[in-house]
Amino acid sequence: MTLFFRKSIIAATGLFLCIFLIVHLSANCILLLPEDMARGMYNSYSTLLRESPLIKIVAYLLYLSIILHVVYALIVTIKNKRAKPVGYKVSNTKENSSWASQNMGLLGVFILIFIVVHLANFWARIKLGLGEEVGTDSVGNKDVYEVTSHLFHNIYYVLFYSLLMFPLGFHLYHGLKSAVKSLGFYHRKSLLIISKVSLIYAVIVSAMFGIIPFIVYFK
Amino acid sequence: MKITFKIWRQEGPNDKGGFQSYEVNDLTEDMSFLEALDHLNEILVLKNKKVVAFEYDCREGICGQCGVFINGRAHGPHDNMTTCQLHMRSFEDGATITVEPWRARSFPIIKDLIVNRSAFDRIIENGAFISAKTGTAPEANAILISKTVSDRAMDAAACIGCGACVATCKNSSAALFTSAKINHLNGLPQGAPEAHQRVLDMTAQMEKEGFGHCSFTGACEVECPEGISIVNIAEMNARFIKAKIFG
Ligand code: FES
C-alpha cells in the first residue's frame, strides 16, 4: 500500500524534525544569558556542531528529512486533490475537525518559506561562506553570536522570525499526534496522552522560538 | 415551517449539473429530513417536474443508504447521525438548506444526490470474508472470546458503509471504512486464517479505487453514524506493517 508508505515517510521524517527542534531550541536558549556569557558559549557550541563528525551525519539526515518531508507532502497533496476533484459548495469543516488538520499544506508552505529565509540568514553565511564574511570572536571561533544578534536587532527580521512561529505551532500540534498514528501506534489511552503532549510541545516550542528574537532585540 | 432547499441536480454521470432552489412552505418540525424531501418530490410530481433523486432504504439508521451532504456536513448538522435520523426541528423556520451529493472521485454521481458507492463493495470483496466449516452449525461456545475483544470487533463491525467518512474527508480517504472492516475480522479468532492477506488485499483495493491518504483530521469519526474511532486507522496501519513482515 503506497498510501501507507508515503504517509509513513512524512510521519517518520516529521518526528525526526520534532526531535531536532528540541536540540535547536536548547541552543537558542543560550541567547537568553547575559551577552558576555552568551557570546562565548553560543560560538563554541556552534563550532562544536560544525566540527563534530557525528553531527555531520545528523546534519545530512536533517537535510534529507526536510527534503523527503516536503516532496512526499507535495505528492500526497496532489494525489489527495485528485481523489476529491470537486469540492462542496458549502463546507463546514470547523464543526468536525481542527483548523490545523485541514490546512497542514498551507501551514507547511509558511514553514518552508521560513526555512529558506532562515538558511539564507545563517547556514549560507556560516557554512557555505556566502555573502558577508563572518568574523571571529576572542578565542577564534566564528562569531555566530554576532550574526544572530545583528539579525535580531532588525525589527523586520524579529517580526518575521516570531510571526512564522504561529504556523509552526499549529503544524507541530497536528503533525506530532498524527504521525504516531500514521506509523501504526494505536494504544487508545496513550494516544490521548500523546495528543496532550503534542499540544504542550507545540506551544512551548513555537512560543520559545518566537519570544527569543524579541528578548535579543531588547537586550 | 418554510424551507428553501438548494439542491444539486444532475441528470446523469456525464451531465454538468448545478444547484436549483425549491421553496417548500408546509413542512412541520416533526418531519424527518427525508420526509421533507419526499414532500418536495410530491409537489414536483404535481407540477409535472422531475423529482429529486435521493437514496434511502431502512429509514432507521442501519442501512447506510441515505448519505447526502447537508449544509456543509455529511448527514447534516449533528455528529454521528444518518440523514434519515435527522429531523426538520434541527433547522430554523425560513432557513435555506444546501443539499449536495457525496463528493469523491471514487464515488461517481449517478443522478442528483445519488452516488455510486460500489468501490466499497469491491474493497469488501477483496478480503472481508472468513473461512468457515460447511455442514451443521457449529456449537456457539466452541470458540471463546473475551468481552473486550468481542466489544472491539462489534464496534468496528457497526460500520454501515454509508460513505460519510469518504465524503467528509478532504482527501476522500476510505481509511476509516477499510480499517473498520479489517479490524472487525482480524480482531477475532475466526478471522485469523486470512488475517495478513486480508489487510494486504483490502488496502491494495482501497488504493486501486483511487481514494486519498488519511491525514487524521478526525472529521470522519465525527460524521460516522456509528461513531467508529479513527484509532481503527492506526490499528490498520499496525496490522499492515505486521502483514508485510509476517504475511
Ligand atoms: S435510510 Fe437506512 S440508514 Fe438512512
Tab-separated table of C-alpha atoms and ligand atoms in Angstrom:
chain	number	residue	atom	x	y	z
A	1	MET	CA	0.000	0.000	0.000
A	2	THR	CA	1.874	3.045	-1.201
A	3	LEU	CA	-0.732	5.199	0.567
A	4	PHE	CA	0.711	3.906	3.816
A	5	PHE	CA	4.311	4.119	2.631
A	6	ARG	CA	4.029	7.785	1.636
A	7	LYS	CA	2.384	8.787	4.885
A	8	SER	CA	4.970	6.862	6.924
A	9	ILE	CA	7.775	8.761	5.245
A	10	ILE	CA	6.091	12.045	6.097
A	11	ALA	CA	5.414	10.860	9.640
A	12	ALA	CA	8.884	9.454	10.323
A	13	THR	CA	10.756	12.468	8.925
A	14	GLY	CA	8.330	14.737	10.778
A	15	LEU	CA	9.047	13.027	14.090
A	16	PHE	CA	12.772	13.307	13.460
A	17	LEU	CA	12.366	17.028	12.778
A	18	CYS	CA	10.389	17.354	16.030
A	19	ILE	CA	13.349	15.966	17.945
A	20	PHE	CA	15.705	18.238	16.043
A	21	LEU	CA	13.659	21.271	17.049
A	22	ILE	CA	14.238	20.477	20.728
A	23	VAL	CA	18.010	20.383	20.171
A	24	HIS	CA	17.828	23.586	18.144
A	25	LEU	CA	15.759	25.304	20.813
A	26	SER	CA	18.199	24.341	23.555
A	27	ALA	CA	20.923	26.172	21.609
A	28	ASN	CA	18.688	29.221	21.224
A	29	CYS	CA	18.242	29.307	24.983
A	30	ILE	CA	21.922	30.252	25.288
A	31	LEU	CA	20.900	33.581	23.759
A	32	LEU	CA	18.905	34.304	26.916
A	33	LEU	CA	22.093	34.525	29.015
A	34	PRO	CA	23.869	37.864	29.601
A	35	GLU	CA	25.760	38.934	26.481
A	36	ASP	CA	29.382	38.248	27.506
A	37	MET	CA	28.489	34.749	28.708
A	38	ALA	CA	26.185	34.016	25.788
A	39	ARG	CA	28.679	35.010	23.083
A	40	GLY	CA	31.383	32.580	24.204
A	41	MET	CA	29.020	29.673	24.829
A	42	TYR	CA	26.999	30.201	21.682
A	43	ASN	CA	30.074	30.384	19.466
A	44	SER	CA	31.840	27.407	20.974
A	45	TYR	CA	28.628	25.382	20.809
A	46	SER	CA	28.171	26.164	17.132
A	47	THR	CA	31.838	25.384	16.429
A	48	LEU	CA	31.398	22.063	18.187
A	49	LEU	CA	28.396	21.299	16.000
A	50	ARG	CA	30.166	22.298	12.810
A	51	GLU	CA	33.207	20.153	13.512
A	52	SER	CA	31.753	17.001	15.038
A	53	PRO	CA	31.622	14.126	12.507
A	54	LEU	CA	28.590	12.671	14.276
A	55	ILE	CA	26.720	15.944	13.843
A	56	LYS	CA	27.740	15.919	10.214
A	57	ILE	CA	25.839	12.663	9.698
A	58	VAL	CA	22.885	14.046	11.640
A	59	ALA	CA	23.011	17.196	9.526
A	60	TYR	CA	22.762	15.171	6.324
A	61	LEU	CA	19.895	13.206	7.846
A	62	LEU	CA	18.278	16.516	8.606
A	63	TYR	CA	18.599	17.833	5.041
A	64	LEU	CA	17.278	14.527	3.754
A	65	SER	CA	14.353	14.608	6.186
A	66	ILE	CA	13.303	18.095	5.195
A	67	ILE	CA	13.507	17.266	1.502
A	68	LEU	CA	11.636	13.962	1.843
A	69	HIS	CA	9.028	15.558	4.093
A	70	VAL	CA	8.367	18.309	1.573
A	71	VAL	CA	8.492	16.129	-1.549
A	72	TYR	CA	6.195	13.464	-0.157
A	73	ALA	CA	3.834	16.054	1.273
A	74	LEU	CA	3.621	17.527	-2.203
A	75	ILE	CA	2.951	14.150	-3.838
A	76	VAL	CA	0.346	13.259	-1.225
A	77	THR	CA	-1.367	16.633	-1.573
A	78	ILE	CA	-1.585	16.316	-5.341
A	79	LYS	CA	-2.959	12.777	-5.107
A	80	ASN	CA	-5.440	13.785	-2.418
A	81	LYS	CA	-6.649	16.625	-4.559
A	82	ARG	CA	-7.148	14.162	-7.373
A	83	ALA	CA	-9.195	11.941	-5.061
A	84	LYS	CA	-11.555	14.872	-4.432
A	85	PRO	CA	-11.613	16.786	-7.702
A	86	VAL	CA	-14.878	18.594	-6.926
A	87	GLY	CA	-15.384	20.188	-3.530
A	88	TYR	CA	-18.566	21.213	-1.739
A	89	LYS	CA	-20.406	24.462	-2.263
A	90	VAL	CA	-20.944	24.675	1.458
A	91	SER	CA	-18.341	23.100	3.711
A	92	ASN	CA	-18.442	23.250	7.473
A	93	THR	CA	-15.203	21.542	8.405
A	94	LYS	CA	-14.725	23.581	11.548
A	95	GLU	CA	-17.548	21.609	13.147
A	96	ASN	CA	-15.809	18.270	12.750
A	97	SER	CA	-12.070	18.854	12.713
A	98	SER	CA	-9.377	21.285	13.793
A	99	TRP	CA	-8.333	24.108	11.517
A	100	ALA	CA	-4.715	22.959	11.676
A	101	SER	CA	-5.593	19.468	10.488
A	102	GLN	CA	-7.418	20.874	7.462
A	103	ASN	CA	-4.564	23.217	6.497
A	104	MET	CA	-1.345	21.287	7.043
A	105	GLY	CA	-0.199	22.003	3.500
A	106	LEU	CA	-0.717	25.752	3.789
A	107	LEU	CA	0.999	25.796	7.180
A	108	GLY	CA	3.822	23.787	5.653
A	109	VAL	CA	4.304	26.355	2.905
A	110	PHE	CA	4.765	29.090	5.518
A	111	ILE	CA	7.276	26.947	7.367
A	112	LEU	CA	9.142	26.241	4.141
A	113	ILE	CA	9.375	29.961	3.379
A	114	PHE	CA	10.699	30.427	6.886
A	115	ILE	CA	13.300	27.679	6.452
A	116	VAL	CA	14.551	29.166	3.182
A	117	VAL	CA	14.995	32.619	4.704
A	118	HIS	CA	16.471	31.146	7.862
A	119	LEU	CA	19.004	29.100	5.905
A	120	ALA	CA	19.934	32.137	3.826
A	121	ASN	CA	20.456	34.166	7.009
A	122	PHE	CA	22.627	31.661	8.822
A	123	TRP	CA	23.519	28.453	7.055
A	124	ALA	CA	24.506	30.095	3.774
A	125	ARG	CA	26.733	32.646	5.507
A	126	ILE	CA	28.279	30.479	8.186
A	127	LYS	CA	28.550	27.116	6.484
A	128	LEU	CA	28.757	27.983	2.823
A	129	GLY	CA	30.599	31.279	3.327
A	130	LEU	CA	28.229	33.134	1.017
A	131	GLY	CA	27.552	36.829	1.429
A	132	GLU	CA	29.154	38.995	4.066
A	133	GLU	CA	32.030	37.234	5.816
A	134	VAL	CA	31.518	36.073	9.392
A	135	GLY	CA	34.090	37.405	11.872
A	136	THR	CA	35.711	35.540	14.759
A	137	ASP	CA	35.417	36.083	18.500
A	138	SER	CA	38.241	36.472	21.055
A	139	VAL	CA	39.013	32.722	21.157
A	140	GLY	CA	38.990	32.341	17.388
A	141	ASN	CA	35.565	30.743	16.934
A	142	LYS	CA	33.301	32.014	14.173
A	143	ASP	CA	31.248	34.748	15.755
A	144	VAL	CA	27.834	33.274	15.081
A	145	TYR	CA	26.507	35.163	18.076
A	146	GLU	CA	27.226	38.416	16.268
A	147	VAL	CA	25.353	37.222	13.189
A	148	THR	CA	22.339	36.296	15.327
A	149	SER	CA	22.390	39.389	17.470
A	150	HIS	CA	22.785	41.641	14.423
A	151	LEU	CA	19.854	39.985	12.676
A	152	PHE	CA	17.643	40.194	15.725
A	153	HIS	CA	18.282	43.896	16.098
A	154	ASN	CA	16.376	44.398	12.908
A	155	ILE	CA	12.700	44.613	13.864
A	156	TYR	CA	11.549	43.241	10.497
A	157	TYR	CA	13.530	40.066	10.974
A	158	VAL	CA	12.369	39.816	14.568
A	159	LEU	CA	8.758	40.042	13.404
A	160	PHE	CA	9.356	37.588	10.563
A	161	TYR	CA	11.011	35.046	12.854
A	162	SER	CA	8.364	35.424	15.529
A	163	LEU	CA	5.209	35.550	13.456
A	164	LEU	CA	6.124	32.490	11.439
A	165	MET	CA	6.254	30.515	14.667
A	166	PHE	CA	2.447	30.537	14.675
A	167	PRO	CA	2.120	28.298	11.624
A	168	LEU	CA	4.910	26.172	13.058
A	169	GLY	CA	2.993	25.705	16.292
A	170	PHE	CA	-0.215	24.643	14.542
A	171	HIS	CA	1.686	22.360	12.179
A	172	LEU	CA	3.516	20.691	15.077
A	173	TYR	CA	0.347	20.237	17.106
A	174	HIS	CA	-1.468	18.296	14.421
A	175	GLY	CA	1.661	16.718	12.956
A	176	LEU	CA	3.082	15.183	16.102
A	177	LYS	CA	-0.065	13.463	17.309
A	178	SER	CA	-0.966	12.253	13.826
A	179	ALA	CA	2.480	10.966	12.938
A	180	VAL	CA	2.366	8.304	15.620
A	181	LYS	CA	-0.995	7.105	14.331
A	182	SER	CA	0.251	7.053	10.755
A	183	LEU	CA	3.068	4.819	11.930
A	184	GLY	CA	0.611	2.379	13.447
A	185	PHE	CA	0.601	3.250	17.128
A	186	TYR	CA	-2.903	2.521	18.338
A	187	HIS	CA	-2.956	2.190	22.106
A	188	ARG	CA	-6.016	4.278	22.940
A	189	LYS	CA	-5.071	5.607	26.371
A	190	SER	CA	-1.548	6.537	25.291
A	191	LEU	CA	-2.923	8.321	22.235
A	192	LEU	CA	-4.929	10.599	24.497
A	193	ILE	CA	-1.755	11.413	26.397
A	194	ILE	CA	0.190	11.909	23.153
A	195	SER	CA	-2.458	14.345	21.972
A	196	LYS	CA	-1.928	16.445	25.106
A	197	VAL	CA	1.844	16.131	24.819
A	198	SER	CA	1.611	17.379	21.213
A	199	LEU	CA	-0.254	20.451	22.337
A	200	ILE	CA	2.215	21.212	25.120
A	201	TYR	CA	5.167	20.539	22.830
A	202	ALA	CA	3.789	22.741	20.044
A	203	VAL	CA	3.016	25.628	22.375
A	204	ILE	CA	6.362	25.528	24.182
A	205	VAL	CA	8.486	25.099	21.067
A	206	SER	CA	6.770	27.749	18.965
A	207	ALA	CA	6.420	30.223	21.838
A	208	MET	CA	10.072	29.876	22.855
A	209	PHE	CA	11.354	30.189	19.286
A	210	GLY	CA	9.080	33.157	18.817
A	211	ILE	CA	9.962	35.010	22.013
A	212	ILE	CA	13.760	34.666	21.917
A	213	PRO	CA	14.238	37.088	18.968
A	214	PHE	CA	12.313	39.731	20.916
A	215	ILE	CA	14.406	39.151	24.020
A	216	VAL	CA	17.581	39.551	21.935
A	217	TYR	CA	16.129	42.678	20.338
A	218	PHE	CA	15.510	44.354	23.669
A	219	LYS	CA	18.736	43.133	25.282
B	1	MET	CA	-42.355	25.718	8.501
B	2	LYS	CA	-40.906	27.322	5.408
B	3	ILE	CA	-37.668	25.991	3.999
B	4	THR	CA	-35.740	26.789	0.840
B	5	PHE	CA	-33.899	23.743	-0.432
B	6	LYS	CA	-30.896	24.391	-2.593
B	7	ILE	CA	-30.311	21.034	-4.201
B	8	TRP	CA	-27.689	19.706	-6.600
B	9	ARG	CA	-29.414	18.467	-9.766
B	10	GLN	CA	-27.557	16.368	-12.275
B	11	GLU	CA	-29.257	14.321	-14.995
B	12	GLY	CA	-26.600	11.653	-15.285
B	13	PRO	CA	-22.941	10.802	-14.680
B	14	ASN	CA	-21.735	12.937	-17.575
B	15	ASP	CA	-24.108	15.839	-17.113
B	16	LYS	CA	-22.596	19.054	-15.795
B	17	GLY	CA	-25.190	19.598	-13.087
B	18	GLY	CA	-25.972	22.613	-10.959
B	19	PHE	CA	-27.908	23.898	-7.969
B	20	GLN	CA	-31.622	24.559	-8.024
B	21	SER	CA	-33.681	26.217	-5.343
B	22	TYR	CA	-37.094	24.990	-4.207
B	23	GLU	CA	-39.269	26.733	-1.671
B	24	VAL	CA	-41.485	24.497	0.435
B	25	ASN	CA	-43.973	26.165	2.764
B	26	ASP	CA	-45.915	23.481	4.566
B	27	LEU	CA	-43.290	21.418	6.358
B	28	THR	CA	-43.547	20.530	10.045
B	29	GLU	CA	-40.788	20.238	12.604
B	30	ASP	CA	-41.674	16.607	13.248
B	31	MET	CA	-40.901	15.567	9.679
B	32	SER	CA	-37.703	13.729	9.116
B	33	PHE	CA	-35.363	15.283	6.579
B	34	LEU	CA	-36.146	12.539	4.070
B	35	GLU	CA	-39.887	13.084	4.569
B	36	ALA	CA	-39.321	16.726	3.769
B	37	LEU	CA	-37.595	15.692	0.550
B	38	ASP	CA	-40.485	13.275	-0.154
B	39	HIS	CA	-42.863	16.160	0.289
B	40	LEU	CA	-40.854	18.310	-2.077
B	41	ASN	CA	-40.973	15.494	-4.634
B	42	GLU	CA	-44.751	15.214	-4.313
B	43	ILE	CA	-45.001	18.888	-5.116
B	44	LEU	CA	-42.678	18.423	-8.085
B	45	VAL	CA	-44.752	15.491	-9.368
B	46	LEU	CA	-47.935	17.530	-9.207
B	47	LYS	CA	-46.199	20.268	-11.132
B	48	ASN	CA	-45.126	17.675	-13.686
B	49	LYS	CA	-41.457	18.253	-12.923
B	50	LYS	CA	-38.701	15.707	-12.428
B	51	VAL	CA	-38.340	14.541	-8.842
B	52	VAL	CA	-35.091	14.858	-6.901
B	53	ALA	CA	-33.308	11.509	-6.911
B	54	PHE	CA	-32.007	10.502	-3.483
B	55	GLU	CA	-31.240	7.190	-1.878
B	56	TYR	CA	-32.719	5.511	1.200
B	57	ASP	CA	-33.806	2.125	2.370
B	58	CYS	CA	-34.359	1.414	6.060
B	59	ARG	CA	-35.024	4.972	7.279
B	60	GLU	CA	-33.927	3.838	10.712
B	61	GLY	CA	-30.215	4.457	10.611
B	62	ILE	CA	-28.959	0.968	9.872
B	63	CYS	CA	-28.590	0.531	6.122
B	64	GLY	CA	-26.324	3.450	5.250
B	65	GLN	CA	-28.077	4.333	2.004
B	66	CYS	CA	-29.217	7.846	2.802
B	67	GLY	CA	-25.934	9.729	2.634
B	68	VAL	CA	-26.099	13.334	1.435
B	69	PHE	CA	-24.156	16.464	2.332
B	70	ILE	CA	-26.403	18.930	4.148
B	71	ASN	CA	-25.309	22.486	4.896
B	72	GLY	CA	-21.651	21.603	4.638
B	73	ARG	CA	-21.700	18.438	6.692
B	74	ALA	CA	-22.180	14.754	5.949
B	75	HIS	CA	-25.688	13.747	7.107
B	76	GLY	CA	-26.430	17.256	8.318
B	77	PRO	CA	-25.649	19.349	11.376
B	78	HIS	CA	-25.433	16.633	14.052
B	79	ASP	CA	-22.477	14.409	14.904
B	80	ASN	CA	-22.735	10.644	14.441
B	81	MET	CA	-26.111	10.540	12.711
B	82	THR	CA	-27.567	9.317	9.423
B	83	THR	CA	-29.672	11.593	7.226
B	84	CYS	CA	-32.807	9.542	7.846
B	85	GLN	CA	-32.482	10.167	11.603
B	86	LEU	CA	-32.305	13.915	11.059
B	87	HIS	CA	-35.470	15.923	11.663
B	88	MET	CA	-36.616	19.303	10.443
B	89	ARG	CA	-36.625	20.646	14.010
B	90	SER	CA	-32.848	20.824	13.626
B	91	PHE	CA	-33.351	23.732	11.223
B	92	GLU	CA	-34.778	27.164	11.714
B	93	ASP	CA	-38.016	28.258	10.088
B	94	GLY	CA	-37.220	30.168	6.919
B	95	ALA	CA	-33.765	28.609	6.565
B	96	THR	CA	-32.053	27.720	3.317
B	97	ILE	CA	-30.662	24.193	3.295
B	98	THR	CA	-27.970	23.286	0.792
B	99	VAL	CA	-28.039	19.623	-0.197
B	100	GLU	CA	-25.157	18.125	-2.169
B	101	PRO	CA	-24.175	14.597	-3.148
B	102	TRP	CA	-21.077	12.926	-1.678
B	103	ARG	CA	-18.041	14.309	-3.457
B	104	ALA	CA	-15.206	11.930	-4.250
B	105	ARG	CA	-13.601	10.689	-7.432
B	106	SER	CA	-14.262	7.121	-6.330
B	107	PHE	CA	-17.983	7.834	-5.776
B	108	PRO	CA	-19.173	8.995	-9.204
B	109	ILE	CA	-22.565	10.691	-9.287
B	110	ILE	CA	-25.329	8.599	-10.831
B	111	LYS	CA	-28.098	11.160	-10.619
B	112	ASP	CA	-28.829	14.228	-8.469
B	113	LEU	CA	-27.929	13.177	-4.918
B	114	ILE	CA	-27.205	9.523	-5.669
B	115	VAL	CA	-23.622	8.359	-5.961
B	116	ASN	CA	-22.162	5.009	-6.901
B	117	ARG	CA	-20.502	3.511	-3.831
B	118	SER	CA	-19.574	0.162	-5.334
B	119	ALA	CA	-15.909	0.963	-4.718
B	120	PHE	CA	-16.728	-0.029	-1.124
B	121	ASP	CA	-18.203	-3.324	-2.308
B	122	ARG	CA	-15.032	-4.127	-4.207
B	123	ILE	CA	-12.927	-3.451	-1.098
B	124	ILE	CA	-15.193	-5.852	0.826
B	125	GLU	CA	-14.940	-8.484	-1.911
B	126	ASN	CA	-11.175	-8.387	-1.588
B	127	GLY	CA	-10.909	-9.935	1.829
B	128	ALA	CA	-13.781	-9.119	4.151
B	129	PHE	CA	-14.769	-12.768	4.468
B	130	ILE	CA	-13.709	-15.707	6.608
B	131	SER	CA	-13.197	-19.408	6.008
B	132	ALA	CA	-15.857	-21.441	7.759
B	133	LYS	CA	-16.662	-25.145	8.020
B	134	THR	CA	-19.652	-26.231	5.993
B	135	GLY	CA	-22.204	-28.678	7.297
B	136	THR	CA	-24.164	-28.365	10.507
B	137	ALA	CA	-23.889	-25.171	12.509
B	138	PRO	CA	-21.003	-25.333	14.995
B	139	GLU	CA	-21.584	-25.190	18.740
B	140	ALA	CA	-21.908	-21.494	19.644
B	141	ASN	CA	-19.462	-21.682	22.542
B	142	ALA	CA	-16.793	-23.675	20.713
B	143	ILE	CA	-14.596	-20.578	20.354
B	144	LEU	CA	-14.332	-18.489	23.496
B	145	ILE	CA	-13.841	-14.768	23.036
B	146	SER	CA	-13.257	-12.263	25.811
B	147	LYS	CA	-15.656	-9.393	26.312
B	148	THR	CA	-13.041	-6.757	25.399
B	149	VAL	CA	-12.147	-8.464	22.139
B	150	SER	CA	-15.745	-9.008	21.150
B	151	ASP	CA	-16.663	-5.423	22.055
B	152	ARG	CA	-13.846	-4.069	19.922
B	153	ALA	CA	-14.869	-6.234	16.999
B	154	MET	CA	-18.504	-5.223	17.382
B	155	ASP	CA	-17.594	-1.538	17.467
B	156	ALA	CA	-15.760	-1.929	14.157
B	157	ALA	CA	-18.436	-4.189	12.693
B	158	ALA	CA	-21.015	-1.467	13.303
B	159	CYS	CA	-19.886	0.269	10.101
B	160	ILE	CA	-22.852	0.557	7.743
B	161	GLY	CA	-20.791	1.575	4.715
B	162	CYS	CA	-22.631	4.857	4.217
B	163	GLY	CA	-19.573	6.628	2.816
B	164	ALA	CA	-19.753	9.663	5.107
B	165	CYS	CA	-16.088	9.162	6.036
B	166	VAL	CA	-15.014	9.474	2.409
B	167	ALA	CA	-17.459	12.295	1.761
B	168	THR	CA	-16.314	14.440	4.649
B	169	CYS	CA	-12.599	13.694	4.313
B	170	LYS	CA	-10.774	16.469	2.485
B	171	ASN	CA	-8.634	13.744	0.893
B	172	SER	CA	-11.531	11.370	0.159
B	173	SER	CA	-9.733	8.721	2.155
B	174	ALA	CA	-11.540	5.433	2.726
B	175	ALA	CA	-9.244	4.549	5.616
B	176	LEU	CA	-11.966	4.584	8.286
B	177	PHE	CA	-14.244	2.273	6.317
B	178	THR	CA	-11.477	-0.131	5.318
B	179	SER	CA	-9.939	-0.197	8.782
B	180	ALA	CA	-13.314	-0.936	10.375
B	181	LYS	CA	-13.843	-3.888	8.058
B	182	ILE	CA	-10.311	-5.192	8.596
B	183	ASN	CA	-10.241	-4.770	12.380
B	184	HIS	CA	-13.664	-6.325	12.770
B	185	LEU	CA	-12.425	-9.605	11.288
B	186	ASN	CA	-8.748	-9.508	12.220
B	187	GLY	CA	-9.586	-8.863	15.856
B	188	LEU	CA	-11.467	-12.151	16.115
B	189	PRO	CA	-10.142	-15.725	16.071
B	190	GLN	CA	-12.479	-16.513	13.157
B	191	GLY	CA	-10.598	-14.006	11.035
B	192	ALA	CA	-7.166	-15.386	11.857
B	193	PRO	CA	-6.595	-17.754	8.892
B	194	GLU	CA	-6.644	-14.937	6.301
B	195	ALA	CA	-5.547	-12.159	8.648
B	196	HIS	CA	-2.434	-10.955	6.838
B	197	GLN	CA	-3.710	-11.486	3.312
B	198	ARG	CA	-6.896	-9.637	4.188
B	199	VAL	CA	-5.012	-6.488	5.229
B	200	LEU	CA	-2.804	-6.525	2.159
B	201	ASP	CA	-5.629	-7.207	-0.296
B	202	MET	CA	-8.186	-4.808	1.103
B	203	THR	CA	-5.755	-1.906	1.448
B	204	ALA	CA	-4.461	-2.573	-2.067
B	205	GLN	CA	-8.018	-2.436	-3.400
B	206	MET	CA	-8.687	0.744	-1.432
B	207	GLU	CA	-5.749	2.325	-3.169
B	208	LYS	CA	-6.734	0.979	-6.580
B	209	GLU	CA	-10.150	2.594	-6.240
B	210	GLY	CA	-8.467	5.989	-6.081
B	211	PHE	CA	-9.179	7.003	-2.501
B	212	GLY	CA	-6.788	9.522	-0.935
B	213	HIS	CA	-4.397	9.419	2.018
B	214	CYS	CA	-5.533	9.620	5.631
B	215	SER	CA	-4.182	12.704	7.373
B	216	PHE	CA	-6.093	12.165	10.634
B	217	THR	CA	-8.190	15.307	10.517
B	218	GLY	CA	-10.673	13.282	12.536
B	219	ALA	CA	-13.662	14.574	10.559
B	220	CYS	CA	-14.668	11.012	9.636
B	221	GLU	CA	-15.193	9.801	13.194
B	222	VAL	CA	-17.375	12.818	13.913
B	223	GLU	CA	-19.572	12.252	10.856
B	224	CYS	CA	-19.657	8.450	11.130
B	225	PRO	CA	-23.200	7.472	12.181
B	226	GLU	CA	-21.714	4.611	14.179
B	227	GLY	CA	-19.018	6.698	15.840
B	228	ILE	CA	-16.225	4.431	14.644
B	229	SER	CA	-12.977	5.740	16.110
B	230	ILE	CA	-10.054	6.826	13.936
B	231	VAL	CA	-7.844	4.758	16.211
B	232	ASN	CA	-9.038	1.959	13.928
B	233	ILE	CA	-6.982	3.522	11.151
B	234	ALA	CA	-3.841	3.499	13.295
B	235	GLU	CA	-4.581	-0.131	14.128
B	236	MET	CA	-4.972	-0.949	10.434
B	237	ASN	CA	-1.567	0.647	9.798
B	238	ALA	CA	-0.066	-1.555	12.516
B	239	ARG	CA	-1.726	-4.635	11.020
B	240	PHE	CA	-0.380	-3.634	7.630
B	241	ILE	CA	3.199	-3.498	8.941
B	242	LYS	CA	2.678	-6.863	10.638
B	243	ALA	CA	1.283	-8.375	7.454
B	244	LYS	CA	4.227	-7.056	5.435
B	245	ILE	CA	6.683	-8.655	7.846
B	246	PHE	CA	4.910	-11.931	8.649
B	247	GLY	CA	2.375	-12.256	5.825
C	1	FES	S1	-32.052	5.052	5.101
C	1	FES	FE1	-31.022	3.416	6.064
C	1	FES	S2	-29.550	4.466	7.232
C	1	FES	FE2	-30.715	6.093	6.465
